[in-house]
Structures are given as C-alpha cells and as structure tokens.
GROMACS .gro file of N, CA and C in nm:
model
  540
    1MET      N    1   6.762  -9.225  -3.593
    1MET     CA    2   6.767  -9.284  -3.725
    1MET      C    3   6.774  -9.436  -3.712
    2LYS      N    4   6.688  -9.505  -3.784
    2LYS     CA    5   6.679  -9.649  -3.777
    2LYS      C    6   6.788  -9.711  -3.865
    3PRO      N    7   6.863  -9.813  -3.813
    3PRO     CA    8   6.967  -9.874  -3.895
    3PRO      C    9   6.905  -9.953  -4.010
    4LYS      N   10   6.977  -9.960  -4.121
    4LYS     CA   11   6.930 -10.036  -4.237
    4LYS      C   12   6.943 -10.185  -4.210
    5PRO      N   13   6.851 -10.266  -4.268
    5PRO     CA   14   6.864 -10.411  -4.249
    5PRO      C   15   6.991 -10.460  -4.317
    6PRO      N   16   7.050 -10.567  -4.264
    6PRO     CA   17   7.173 -10.617  -4.324
    6PRO      C   18   7.148 -10.675  -4.461
    7LYS      N   19   7.245 -10.664  -4.548
    7LYS     CA   20   7.237 -10.730  -4.678
    7LYS      C   21   7.274 -10.876  -4.658
    8PRO      N   22   7.211 -10.967  -4.735
    8PRO     CA   23   7.244 -11.108  -4.719
    8PRO      C   24   7.395 -11.128  -4.728
    9GLY      N   25   7.448 -11.207  -4.633
    9GLY     CA   26   7.589 -11.238  -4.634
    9GLY      C   27   7.676 -11.132  -4.570
   10LYS      N   28   7.617 -11.024  -4.521
   10LYS     CA   29   7.693 -10.915  -4.459
   10LYS      C   30   7.664 -10.909  -4.310
   11THR      N   31   7.762 -10.875  -4.233
   11THR     CA   32   7.743 -10.855  -4.091
   11THR      C   33   7.679 -10.719  -4.069
   12PRO      N   34   7.577 -10.710  -3.982
   12PRO     CA   35   7.510 -10.582  -3.961
   12PRO      C   36   7.603 -10.483  -3.890
   13ASP      N   37   7.575 -10.355  -3.911
   13ASP     CA   38   7.653 -10.249  -3.848
   13ASP      C   39   7.610 -10.224  -3.704
   14VAL      N   40   7.503 -10.289  -3.661
   14VAL     CA   41   7.451 -10.268  -3.526
   14VAL      C   42   7.467 -10.396  -3.446
   15ALA      N   43   7.457 -10.384  -3.315
   15ALA     CA   44   7.465 -10.502  -3.229
   15ALA      C   45   7.346 -10.593  -3.256
   16GLU      N   46   7.367 -10.721  -3.230
   16GLU     CA   47   7.258 -10.817  -3.250
   16GLU      C   48   7.145 -10.786  -3.154
   17PRO      N   49   7.019 -10.811  -3.197
   17PRO     CA   50   6.905 -10.781  -3.111
   17PRO      C   51   6.911 -10.861  -2.981
   18ALA      N   52   6.861 -10.800  -2.876
   18ALA     CA   53   6.861 -10.865  -2.746
   18ALA      C   54   6.764 -10.982  -2.745
   19GLU      N   55   6.792 -11.081  -2.667
   19GLU     CA   56   6.703 -11.194  -2.647
   19GLU      C   57   6.623 -11.166  -2.520
   20PRO      N   58   6.509 -11.218  -2.491
   20PRO     CA   59   6.435 -11.311  -2.573
   20PRO      C   60   6.362 -11.242  -2.688
   21HIS      N   61   6.306 -11.323  -2.773
   21HIS     CA   62   6.239 -11.275  -2.893
   21HIS      C   63   6.109 -11.205  -2.857
   22GLY      N   64   6.077 -11.098  -2.928
   22GLY     CA   65   5.950 -11.027  -2.908
   22GLY      C   66   5.834 -11.103  -2.970
   23ALA      N   67   5.717 -11.044  -2.965
   23ALA     CA   68   5.595 -11.110  -3.013
   23ALA      C   69   5.574 -11.092  -3.163
   24THR      N   70   5.647 -11.000  -3.226
   24THR     CA   71   5.626 -10.973  -3.368
   24THR      C   72   5.751 -11.009  -3.447
   25LEU      N   73   5.734 -11.021  -3.577
   25LEU     CA   74   5.846 -11.050  -3.665
   25LEU      C   75   5.930 -10.925  -3.685
   26ASP      N   76   6.061 -10.941  -3.680
   26ASP     CA   77   6.149 -10.830  -3.712
   26ASP      C   78   6.224 -10.862  -3.842
   27ARG      N   79   6.315 -10.775  -3.881
   27ARG     CA   80   6.381 -10.792  -4.011
   27ARG      C   81   6.462 -10.921  -4.017
   28TYR      N   82   6.515 -10.968  -3.905
   28TYR     CA   83   6.591 -11.093  -3.906
   28TYR      C   84   6.499 -11.212  -3.926
   29ASP      N   85   6.382 -11.210  -3.861
   29ASP     CA   86   6.285 -11.318  -3.880
   29ASP      C   87   6.240 -11.325  -4.025
   30ILE      N   88   6.211 -11.209  -4.083
   30ILE     CA   89   6.167 -11.204  -4.222
   30ILE      C   90   6.278 -11.255  -4.313
   31ALA      N   91   6.402 -11.218  -4.285
   31ALA     CA   92   6.515 -11.265  -4.364
   31ALA      C   93   6.530 -11.417  -4.352
   32ILE      N   94   6.509 -11.470  -4.232
   32ILE     CA   95   6.515 -11.616  -4.214
   32ILE      C   96   6.408 -11.684  -4.298
   33LEU      N   97   6.285 -11.634  -4.292
   33LEU     CA   98   6.176 -11.693  -4.371
   33LEU      C   99   6.209 -11.687  -4.520
   34PHE      N  100   6.262 -11.574  -4.565
   34PHE     CA  101   6.298 -11.558  -4.706
   34PHE      C  102   6.403 -11.661  -4.746
   35GLU      N  103   6.510 -11.671  -4.669
   35GLU     CA  104   6.620 -11.760  -4.704
   35GLU      C  105   6.579 -11.907  -4.697
   36LEU      N  106   6.501 -11.945  -4.595
   36LEU     CA  107   6.461 -12.085  -4.584
   36LEU      C  108   6.361 -12.125  -4.692
   37GLN      N  109   6.281 -12.031  -4.741
   37GLN     CA  110   6.194 -12.064  -4.854
   37GLN      C  111   6.277 -12.089  -4.979
   38ARG      N  112   6.385 -12.017  -4.994
   38ARG     CA  113   6.473 -12.037  -5.110
   38ARG      C  114   6.548 -12.169  -5.101
   39ASP      N  115   6.594 -12.203  -4.979
   39ASP     CA  116   6.671 -12.326  -4.960
   39ASP      C  117   6.660 -12.370  -4.815
   40ALA      N  118   6.572 -12.464  -4.787
   40ALA     CA  119   6.551 -12.511  -4.650
   40ALA      C  120   6.663 -12.601  -4.601
   41ARG      N  121   6.757 -12.636  -4.689
   41ARG     CA  122   6.868 -12.723  -4.650
   41ARG      C  123   6.990 -12.644  -4.603
   42LEU      N  124   6.978 -12.513  -4.594
   42LEU     CA  125   7.090 -12.433  -4.547
   42LEU      C  126   7.134 -12.478  -4.408
   43SER      N  127   7.262 -12.482  -4.387
   43SER     CA  128   7.311 -12.506  -4.251
   43SER      C  129   7.280 -12.381  -4.169
   44ASN      N  130   7.275 -12.396  -4.039
   44ASN     CA  131   7.252 -12.281  -3.954
   44ASN      C  132   7.361 -12.176  -3.972
   45THR      N  133   7.485 -12.222  -3.991
   45THR     CA  134   7.598 -12.130  -4.011
   45THR      C  135   7.579 -12.048  -4.139
   46GLU      N  136   7.539 -12.114  -4.247
   46GLU     CA  137   7.518 -12.042  -4.373
   46GLU      C  138   7.399 -11.948  -4.361
   47LEU      N  139   7.291 -11.994  -4.299
   47LEU     CA  140   7.174 -11.908  -4.278
   47LEU      C  141   7.213 -11.784  -4.198
   48ALA      N  142   7.288 -11.805  -4.091
   48ALA     CA  143   7.332 -11.693  -4.008
   48ALA      C  144   7.414 -11.593  -4.089
   49SER      N  145   7.502 -11.644  -4.172
   49SER     CA  146   7.584 -11.557  -4.257
   49SER      C  147   7.498 -11.476  -4.353
   50ARG      N  148   7.398 -11.540  -4.410
   50ARG     CA  149   7.312 -11.471  -4.507
   50ARG      C  150   7.226 -11.362  -4.445
   51ILE      N  151   7.185 -11.381  -4.320
   51ILE     CA  152   7.097 -11.280  -4.259
   51ILE      C  153   7.172 -11.179  -4.173
   52GLY      N  154   7.299 -11.205  -4.149
   52GLY     CA  155   7.379 -11.108  -4.075
   52GLY      C  156   7.375 -11.121  -3.925
   53LEU      N  157   7.351 -11.240  -3.874
   53LEU     CA  158   7.356 -11.268  -3.731
   53LEU      C  159   7.457 -11.379  -3.706
   54SER      N  160   7.493 -11.401  -3.582
   54SER     CA  161   7.577 -11.515  -3.550
   54SER      C  162   7.489 -11.639  -3.540
   55ALA      N  163   7.552 -11.755  -3.527
   55ALA     CA  164   7.480 -11.883  -3.535
   55ALA      C  165   7.381 -11.905  -3.421
   56ALA      N  166   7.420 -11.873  -3.299
   56ALA     CA  167   7.333 -11.903  -3.184
   56ALA      C  168   7.199 -11.828  -3.189
   57PRO      N  169   7.199 -11.695  -3.209
   57PRO     CA  170   7.069 -11.628  -3.216
   57PRO      C  171   6.988 -11.668  -3.339
   58THR      N  172   7.056 -11.703  -3.447
   58THR     CA  173   6.985 -11.750  -3.567
   58THR      C  174   6.913 -11.880  -3.536
   59TRP      N  175   6.982 -11.972  -3.470
   59TRP     CA  176   6.921 -12.100  -3.434
   59TRP      C  177   6.801 -12.078  -3.342
   60ARG      N  178   6.814 -11.989  -3.243
   60ARG     CA  179   6.703 -11.961  -3.151
   60ARG      C  180   6.584 -11.901  -3.227
   61ARG      N  181   6.612 -11.815  -3.323
   61ARG     CA  182   6.504 -11.754  -3.401
   61ARG      C  183   6.432 -11.858  -3.487
   62VAL      N  184   6.506 -11.947  -3.549
   62VAL     CA  185   6.443 -12.053  -3.629
   62VAL      C  186   6.355 -12.138  -3.539
   63LYS      N  187   6.404 -12.175  -3.422
   63LYS     CA  188   6.324 -12.255  -3.328
   63LYS      C  189   6.198 -12.178  -3.287
   64TRP      N  190   6.210 -12.048  -3.261
   64TRP     CA  191   6.095 -11.967  -3.224
   64TRP      C  192   5.994 -11.962  -3.339
   65LEU      N  193   6.042 -11.943  -3.461
   65LEU     CA  194   5.952 -11.939  -3.578
   65LEU      C  195   5.879 -12.072  -3.595
   66GLU      N  196   5.947 -12.183  -3.565
   66GLU     CA  197   5.882 -12.314  -3.571
   66GLU      C  198   5.778 -12.327  -3.458
   67GLU      N  199   5.817 -12.291  -3.338
   67GLU     CA  200   5.726 -12.304  -3.223
   67GLU      C  201   5.602 -12.216  -3.237
   68GLN      N  202   5.617 -12.100  -3.298
   68GLN     CA  203   5.504 -12.009  -3.315
   68GLN      C  204   5.418 -12.044  -3.437
   69GLY      N  205   5.460 -12.143  -3.516
   69GLY     CA  206   5.381 -12.187  -3.631
   69GLY      C  207   5.404 -12.109  -3.759
   70PHE      N  208   5.504 -12.021  -3.763
   70PHE     CA  209   5.537 -11.953  -3.888
   70PHE      C  210   5.600 -12.052  -3.986
   71ILE      N  211   5.687 -12.137  -3.936
   71ILE     CA  212   5.745 -12.246  -4.015
   71ILE      C  213   5.672 -12.372  -3.972
   72ILE      N  214   5.601 -12.434  -4.068
   72ILE     CA  215   5.518 -12.550  -4.032
   72ILE      C  216   5.578 -12.681  -4.080
   73GLY      N  217   5.690 -12.676  -4.151
   73GLY     CA  218   5.753 -12.800  -4.195
   73GLY      C  219   5.859 -12.774  -4.299
   74TYR      N  220   5.928 -12.881  -4.333
   74TYR     CA  221   6.032 -12.878  -4.436
   74TYR      C  222   6.008 -12.998  -4.526
   75ARG      N  223   6.025 -12.980  -4.657
   75ARG     CA  224   6.004 -13.093  -4.747
   75ARG      C  225   6.086 -13.074  -4.874
   76ALA      N  226   6.105 -13.184  -4.942
   76ALA     CA  227   6.174 -13.179  -5.071
   76ALA      C  228   6.072 -13.149  -5.180
   77GLU      N  229   6.110 -13.069  -5.275
   77GLU     CA  230   6.026 -13.041  -5.391
   77GLU      C  231   6.064 -13.141  -5.499
   78ILE      N  232   5.969 -13.222  -5.541
   78ILE     CA  233   5.995 -13.332  -5.634
   78ILE      C  234   5.934 -13.299  -5.769
   79ASP      N  235   6.006 -13.330  -5.876
   79ASP     CA  236   5.954 -13.313  -6.012
   79ASP      C  237   5.853 -13.423  -6.038
   80ARG      N  238   5.726 -13.386  -6.046
   80ARG     CA  239   5.619 -13.486  -6.059
   80ARG      C  240   5.634 -13.571  -6.185
   81ARG      N  241   5.682 -13.513  -6.293
   81ARG     CA  242   5.696 -13.588  -6.417
   81ARG      C  243   5.804 -13.697  -6.406
   82LYS      N  244   5.909 -13.667  -6.331
   82LYS     CA  245   6.019 -13.764  -6.316
   82LYS      C  246   5.973 -13.888  -6.239
   83ILE      N  247   5.868 -13.874  -6.159
   83ILE     CA  248   5.817 -13.991  -6.086
   83ILE      C  249   5.687 -14.044  -6.148
   84GLY      N  250   5.660 -14.004  -6.272
   84GLY     CA  251   5.549 -14.062  -6.346
   84GLY      C  252   5.413 -14.000  -6.324
   85LEU      N  253   5.405 -13.880  -6.266
   85LEU     CA  254   5.276 -13.815  -6.248
   85LEU      C  255   5.259 -13.708  -6.356
   86GLY      N  256   5.217 -13.751  -6.473
   86GLY     CA  257   5.207 -13.663  -6.588
   86GLY      C  258   5.083 -13.577  -6.595
   87VAL      N  259   4.983 -13.606  -6.511
   87VAL     CA  260   4.857 -13.532  -6.517
   87VAL      C  261   4.836 -13.454  -6.388
   88LEU      N  262   4.809 -13.326  -6.405
   88LEU     CA  263   4.766 -13.239  -6.295
   88LEU      C  264   4.627 -13.190  -6.332
   89ALA      N  265   4.530 -13.225  -6.249
   89ALA     CA  266   4.390 -13.188  -6.275
   89ALA      C  267   4.342 -13.091  -6.167
   90PHE      N  268   4.261 -12.996  -6.209
   90PHE     CA  269   4.193 -12.904  -6.119
   90PHE      C  270   4.047 -12.947  -6.120
   91VAL      N  271   3.998 -12.988  -6.006
   91VAL     CA  272   3.865 -13.050  -5.999
   91VAL      C  273   3.776 -12.971  -5.905
   92ARG      N  274   3.666 -12.920  -5.959
   92ARG     CA  275   3.565 -12.855  -5.875
   92ARG      C  276   3.465 -12.962  -5.835
   93VAL      N  277   3.445 -12.974  -5.705
   93VAL     CA  278   3.352 -13.074  -5.652
   93VAL      C  279   3.229 -13.001  -5.600
   94ASP      N  280   3.114 -13.041  -5.650
   94ASP     CA  281   2.986 -12.989  -5.601
   94ASP      C  282   2.932 -13.087  -5.498
   95ALA      N  283   2.896 -13.037  -5.381
   95ALA     CA  284   2.843 -13.121  -5.275
   95ALA      C  285   2.692 -13.134  -5.288
   96GLU      N  286   2.642 -13.250  -5.249
   96GLU     CA  287   2.498 -13.276  -5.250
   96GLU      C  288   2.428 -13.187  -5.147
   97ARG      N  289   2.484 -13.183  -5.027
   97ARG     CA  290   2.428 -13.105  -4.917
   97ARG      C  291   2.538 -13.016  -4.861
   98ASN      N  292   2.503 -12.895  -4.827
   98ASN     CA  293   2.601 -12.803  -4.769
   98ASN      C  294   2.563 -12.774  -4.624
   99ASN      N  295   2.577 -12.876  -4.540
   99ASN     CA  296   2.560 -12.855  -4.397
   99ASN      C  297   2.689 -12.898  -4.330
  100ALA      N  298   2.705 -12.862  -4.204
  100ALA     CA  299   2.832 -12.882  -4.135
  100ALA      C  300   2.875 -13.029  -4.129
  101VAL      N  301   2.785 -13.117  -4.097
  101VAL     CA  302   2.820 -13.258  -4.081
  101VAL      C  303   2.860 -13.319  -4.215
  102ALA      N  304   2.782 -13.296  -4.319
  102ALA     CA  305   2.812 -13.352  -4.450
  102ALA      C  306   2.940 -13.293  -4.508
  103THR      N  307   2.960 -13.163  -4.490
  103THR     CA  308   3.080 -13.097  -4.542
  103THR      C  309   3.205 -13.150  -4.472
  104ARG      N  310   3.199 -13.166  -4.341
  104ARG     CA  311   3.316 -13.219  -4.267
  104ARG      C  312   3.347 -13.362  -4.308
  105ALA      N  313   3.246 -13.442  -4.332
  105ALA     CA  314   3.269 -13.581  -4.376
  105ALA      C  315   3.340 -13.583  -4.511
  106LEU      N  316   3.299 -13.495  -4.601
  106LEU     CA  317   3.364 -13.487  -4.732
  106LEU      C  318   3.506 -13.434  -4.718
  107GLU      N  319   3.527 -13.333  -4.635
  107GLU     CA  320   3.662 -13.281  -4.611
  107GLU      C  321   3.754 -13.392  -4.559
  108ASP      N  322   3.708 -13.467  -4.461
  108ASP     CA  323   3.788 -13.576  -4.404
  108ASP      C  324   3.822 -13.680  -4.509
  109ALA      N  325   3.726 -13.714  -4.592
  109ALA     CA  326   3.750 -13.814  -4.696
  109ALA      C  327   3.853 -13.764  -4.798
  110MET      N  328   3.847 -13.636  -4.835
  110MET     CA  329   3.941 -13.583  -4.933
  110MET      C  330   4.083 -13.570  -4.875
  111ARG      N  331   4.092 -13.538  -4.746
  111ARG     CA  332   4.224 -13.531  -4.681
  111ARG      C  333   4.296 -13.665  -4.687
  112ALA      N  334   4.221 -13.773  -4.687
  112ALA     CA  335   4.280 -13.908  -4.683
  112ALA      C  336   4.327 -13.956  -4.821
  113LEU      N  337   4.298 -13.883  -4.927
  113LEU     CA  338   4.334 -13.926  -5.062
  113LEU      C  339   4.471 -13.873  -5.101
  114PRO      N  340   4.571 -13.959  -5.122
  114PRO     CA  341   4.704 -13.912  -5.158
  114PRO      C  342   4.709 -13.842  -5.294
  115GLU      N  343   4.618 -13.874  -5.382
  115GLU     CA  344   4.614 -13.810  -5.515
  115GLU      C  345   4.575 -13.663  -5.506
  116VAL      N  346   4.504 -13.626  -5.400
  116VAL     CA  347   4.462 -13.487  -5.380
  116VAL      C  348   4.576 -13.415  -5.307
  117ILE      N  349   4.647 -13.330  -5.380
  117ILE     CA  350   4.762 -13.262  -5.320
  117ILE      C  351   4.724 -13.127  -5.259
  118ALA      N  352   4.608 -13.075  -5.296
  118ALA     CA  353   4.556 -12.951  -5.236
  118ALA      C  354   4.405 -12.955  -5.246
  119CYS      N  355   4.339 -12.899  -5.146
  119CYS     CA  356   4.193 -12.893  -5.144
  119CYS      C  357   4.154 -12.761  -5.080
  120HIS      N  358   4.069 -12.687  -5.148
  120HIS     CA  359   4.025 -12.557  -5.098
  120HIS      C  360   3.873 -12.552  -5.097
  121TYR      N  361   3.818 -12.504  -4.988
  121TYR     CA  362   3.676 -12.473  -4.977
  121TYR      C  363   3.659 -12.340  -5.050
  122ILE      N  364   3.573 -12.332  -5.151
  122ILE     CA  365   3.568 -12.214  -5.237
  122ILE      C  366   3.433 -12.144  -5.235
  123SER      N  367   3.437 -12.018  -5.280
  123SER     CA  368   3.314 -11.942  -5.299
  123SER      C  369   3.270 -11.959  -5.444
  124GLY      N  370   3.151 -11.913  -5.475
  124GLY     CA  371   3.103 -11.922  -5.612
  124GLY      C  372   3.050 -12.060  -5.643
  125ALA      N  373   3.060 -12.099  -5.770
  125ALA     CA  374   3.010 -12.229  -5.813
  125ALA      C  375   3.096 -12.339  -5.754
  126GLY      N  376   3.031 -12.441  -5.702
  126GLY     CA  377   3.104 -12.553  -5.644
  126GLY      C  378   3.128 -12.534  -5.496
  127THR      N  379   3.177 -12.640  -5.435
  127THR     CA  380   3.203 -12.638  -5.292
  127THR      C  381   3.352 -12.645  -5.264
  128PHE      N  382   3.423 -12.730  -5.339
  128PHE     CA  383   3.567 -12.750  -5.319
  128PHE      C  384   3.640 -12.742  -5.453
  129GLU      N  385   3.764 -12.698  -5.448
  129GLU     CA  386   3.854 -12.703  -5.563
  129GLU      C  387   3.970 -12.791  -5.523
  130LEU      N  388   3.994 -12.897  -5.600
  130LEU     CA  389   4.101 -12.992  -5.571
  130LEU      C  390   4.211 -12.980  -5.675
  131HIS      N  391   4.334 -13.006  -5.631
  131HIS     CA  392   4.446 -13.026  -5.723
  131HIS      C  393   4.479 -13.174  -5.710
  132VAL      N  394   4.470 -13.245  -5.822
  132VAL     CA  395   4.482 -13.390  -5.822
  132VAL      C  396   4.593 -13.432  -5.916
  133MET      N  397   4.676 -13.528  -5.873
  133MET     CA  398   4.783 -13.582  -5.955
  133MET      C  399   4.748 -13.725  -5.996
  134ALA      N  400   4.781 -13.758  -6.121
  134ALA     CA  401   4.763 -13.894  -6.171
  134ALA      C  402   4.872 -13.923  -6.273
  135THR      N  403   4.891 -14.050  -6.299
  135THR     CA  404   4.996 -14.088  -6.394
  135THR      C  405   4.960 -14.050  -6.537
  136ASP      N  406   4.833 -14.067  -6.573
  136ASP     CA  407   4.787 -14.034  -6.708
  136ASP      C  408   4.636 -14.013  -6.707
  137LEU      N  409   4.579 -13.980  -6.822
  137LEU     CA  410   4.435 -13.952  -6.828
  137LEU      C  411   4.350 -14.073  -6.793
  138ASP      N  412   4.392 -14.192  -6.837
  138ASP     CA  413   4.316 -14.313  -6.804
  138ASP      C  414   4.315 -14.336  -6.653
  139ALA      N  415   4.430 -14.315  -6.589
  139ALA     CA  416   4.438 -14.334  -6.443
  139ALA      C  417   4.350 -14.231  -6.372
  140TYR      N  418   4.349 -14.107  -6.421
  140TYR     CA  419   4.263 -14.006  -6.359
  140TYR      C  420   4.116 -14.046  -6.376
  141SER      N  421   4.079 -14.091  -6.495
  141SER     CA  422   3.940 -14.129  -6.520
  141SER      C  423   3.897 -14.242  -6.427
  142ARG      N  424   3.981 -14.345  -6.413
  142ARG     CA  425   3.949 -14.456  -6.322
  142ARG      C  426   3.937 -14.405  -6.178
  143TRP      N  427   4.033 -14.323  -6.136
  143TRP     CA  428   4.032 -14.271  -5.999
  143TRP      C  429   3.906 -14.189  -5.972
  144SER      N  430   3.868 -14.104  -6.067
  144SER     CA  431   3.749 -14.020  -6.044
  144SER      C  432   3.623 -14.106  -6.033
  145MET      N  433   3.611 -14.209  -6.116
  145MET     CA  434   3.492 -14.295  -6.111
  145MET      C  435   3.494 -14.388  -5.989
  146ASP      N  436   3.609 -14.447  -5.961
  146ASP     CA  437   3.618 -14.547  -5.854
  146ASP      C  438   3.633 -14.486  -5.715
  147THR      N  439   3.683 -14.362  -5.707
  147THR     CA  440   3.712 -14.304  -5.576
  147THR      C  441   3.634 -14.175  -5.552
  148LEU      N  442   3.656 -14.077  -5.638
  148LEU     CA  443   3.600 -13.944  -5.612
  148LEU      C  444   3.447 -13.944  -5.609
  149PHE      N  445   3.385 -14.006  -5.708
  149PHE     CA  446   3.238 -14.007  -5.711
  149PHE      C  447   3.178 -14.089  -5.598
  150LYS      N  448   3.257 -14.174  -5.535
  150LYS     CA  449   3.205 -14.258  -5.427
  150LYS      C  450   3.222 -14.194  -5.289
  151LEU      N  451   3.283 -14.076  -5.284
  151LEU     CA  452   3.298 -14.008  -5.155
  151LEU      C  453   3.162 -13.962  -5.104
  152PRO      N  454   3.147 -13.951  -4.972
  152PRO     CA  455   3.018 -13.908  -4.918
  152PRO      C  456   2.986 -13.765  -4.961
  153ASN      N  457   2.863 -13.745  -5.006
  153ASN     CA  458   2.811 -13.611  -5.033
  153ASN      C  459   2.857 -13.550  -5.166
  154VAL      N  460   2.921 -13.627  -5.255
  154VAL     CA  461   2.962 -13.572  -5.385
  154VAL      C  462   2.845 -13.578  -5.481
  155LYS      N  463   2.808 -13.463  -5.535
  155LYS     CA  464   2.698 -13.453  -5.631
  155LYS      C  465   2.752 -13.457  -5.774
  156ASP      N  466   2.857 -13.378  -5.801
  156ASP     CA  467   2.910 -13.367  -5.937
  156ASP      C  468   3.055 -13.320  -5.930
  157ILE      N  469   3.130 -13.346  -6.036
  157ILE     CA  470   3.266 -13.295  -6.047
  157ILE      C  471   3.285 -13.231  -6.184
  158HIS      N  472   3.371 -13.131  -6.189
  158HIS     CA  473   3.406 -13.062  -6.313
  158HIS      C  474   3.558 -13.052  -6.317
  159THR      N  475   3.619 -13.109  -6.421
  159THR     CA  476   3.764 -13.120  -6.425
  159THR      C  477   3.824 -13.037  -6.537
  160SER      N  478   3.933 -12.969  -6.506
  160SER     CA  479   4.019 -12.902  -6.604
  160SER      C  480   4.158 -12.959  -6.586
  161PHE      N  481   4.230 -12.974  -6.697
  161PHE     CA  482   4.364 -13.031  -6.690
  161PHE      C  483   4.468 -12.925  -6.721
  162SER      N  484   4.578 -12.931  -6.650
  162SER     CA  485   4.690 -12.842  -6.676
  162SER      C  486   4.754 -12.882  -6.809
  163LEU      N  487   4.773 -12.784  -6.896
  163LEU     CA  488   4.840 -12.808  -7.023
  163LEU      C  489   4.987 -12.770  -7.017
  164GLY      N  490   5.028 -12.709  -6.908
  164GLY     CA  491   5.167 -12.671  -6.887
  164GLY      C  492   5.179 -12.579  -6.768
  165GLU      N  493   5.284 -12.599  -6.691
  165GLU     CA  494   5.306 -12.516  -6.573
  165GLU      C  495   5.383 -12.391  -6.611
  166VAL      N  496   5.331 -12.277  -6.571
  166VAL     CA  497   5.400 -12.150  -6.589
  166VAL      C  498   5.480 -12.120  -6.462
  167LYS      N  499   5.421 -12.150  -6.348
  167LYS     CA  500   5.486 -12.126  -6.219
  167LYS      C  501   5.427 -12.224  -6.118
  168ALA      N  502   5.512 -12.292  -6.044
  168ALA     CA  503   5.466 -12.387  -5.942
  168ALA      C  504   5.567 -12.392  -5.830
  169GLY      N  505   5.521 -12.428  -5.712
  169GLY     CA  506   5.611 -12.444  -5.598
  169GLY      C  507   5.678 -12.314  -5.555
  170ALA      N  508   5.611 -12.204  -5.578
  170ALA     CA  509   5.670 -12.074  -5.548
  170ALA      C  510   5.672 -12.046  -5.398
  171ALA      N  511   5.768 -11.966  -5.358
  171ALA     CA  512   5.776 -11.920  -5.220
  171ALA      C  513   5.664 -11.819  -5.194
  172LEU      N  514   5.622 -11.810  -5.069
  172LEU     CA  515   5.519 -11.713  -5.033
  172LEU      C  516   5.577 -11.572  -5.041
  173PRO      N  517   5.496 -11.475  -5.084
  173PRO     CA  518   5.546 -11.337  -5.088
  173PRO      C  519   5.560 -11.283  -4.945
  174LEU      N  520   5.670 -11.213  -4.918
  174LEU     CA  521   5.694 -11.160  -4.784
  174LEU      C  522   5.702 -11.008  -4.783
  175GLY      N  523   5.684 -10.944  -4.898
  175GLY     CA  524   5.697 -10.799  -4.907
  175GLY      C  525   5.603 -10.720  -4.819
  176HIS      N  526   5.488 -10.779  -4.783
  176HIS     CA  527   5.391 -10.708  -4.698
  176HIS      C  528   5.432 -10.706  -4.551
  177LEU      N  529   5.530 -10.790  -4.515
  177LEU     CA  530   5.579 -10.791  -4.377
  177LEU      C  531   5.678 -10.678  -4.362
  178ARG      N  532   5.653 -10.592  -4.272
  178ARG     CA  533   5.742 -10.478  -4.248
  178ARG      C  534   5.817 -10.502  -4.120
  179ALA      N  535   5.947 -10.501  -4.127
  179ALA     CA  536   6.027 -10.520  -4.007
  179ALA      C  537   6.001 -10.404  -3.912
  180ARG      N  538   5.985 -10.437  -3.788
  180ARG     CA  539   5.958 -10.335  -3.687
  180ARG      C  540   6.084 -10.299  -3.615
   0.00000   0.00000   0.00000
C-alpha cells in the first residue's frame, strides 16, 4: 500500500525519501513547485514545514529543481496600473516573409523591446502574438508607429486592447503531474 502524500504543514507518516534525487518528479517536488508558485518568498524552513520534509532535503530538492530547469527564476509580481501602465494590448504581427533568417531577425528584435512582455509564434492568421504594455493609448500609438512598424520583416499589425483583467499572473496547473 502506497503512503498518502503529506498535507501541507504536516509531517509525513513515512521516512523522508532517500537521497540522491531520482530523475522524475515525486510528490515532494510537486508540492515544492505548488508552494513556490503561491509564494516564492517562503523561507526554506516554512517551505519544508508546508511540504512535510525537514529543511536540508527541502533545500536540496529546490536546488535540484533549479538545476534541472523546472524552476527558471523568481520575480516580484507588480501591479502594472500602480506604475502607470494602463494599457495592455494584444498585437498580432504579420511578417512580410516567413523564412528562417527573416523570422529569427524579427524574433530577436521583439525580444529586445521592453514594452513586449510576451511574444508567441502562432498558428493561423499572423505570425506572432504580442502582449504589449503602454502608459496610455497615445503612447501605444506612438510606440507602434515609431518602433513596431520599423522592425525588420513587419508587414502589418492588428491590435486588440484589454478592457479588464479577469485572471492574470496565474500559477501553472500542476494537476497533470502524478507523483511516482
């Protein structure tokens, strides 16, 4: 009979897993990912308490998750409106040419733009979908004319504006990960 995973903040009824870490995620790794997505500022002691391990193996697991690329960074979530970024635009960019060299040049140019907070290569109509932040509509209009249209290989842009956020900055779903 397989032991049940520990409840957050509870010590498990079984001995801690042996080190070194295996090649796959187990229930403790998944619990670490869950807790750090909720609050990346947790101390190691608090994280350990929440997942039901002691501090040393928890710290080793976090380091392993970072080294393996499961955790790729930590950052503060900032309220864009409080810092004057009132406009969130979704911009579909149509490329003039869709070949490897031209597409990579456009990708590199978009990566360098701080106003572009996300960029996706998409299927269907268009080549890229951008999430763009600006202070207001006039600033977005100037930026699109002075910057976006001047990027290499841009043929056309189609913009939609967010009228209100229903959900943003959400944690990644982890339910599909099954502890082994």
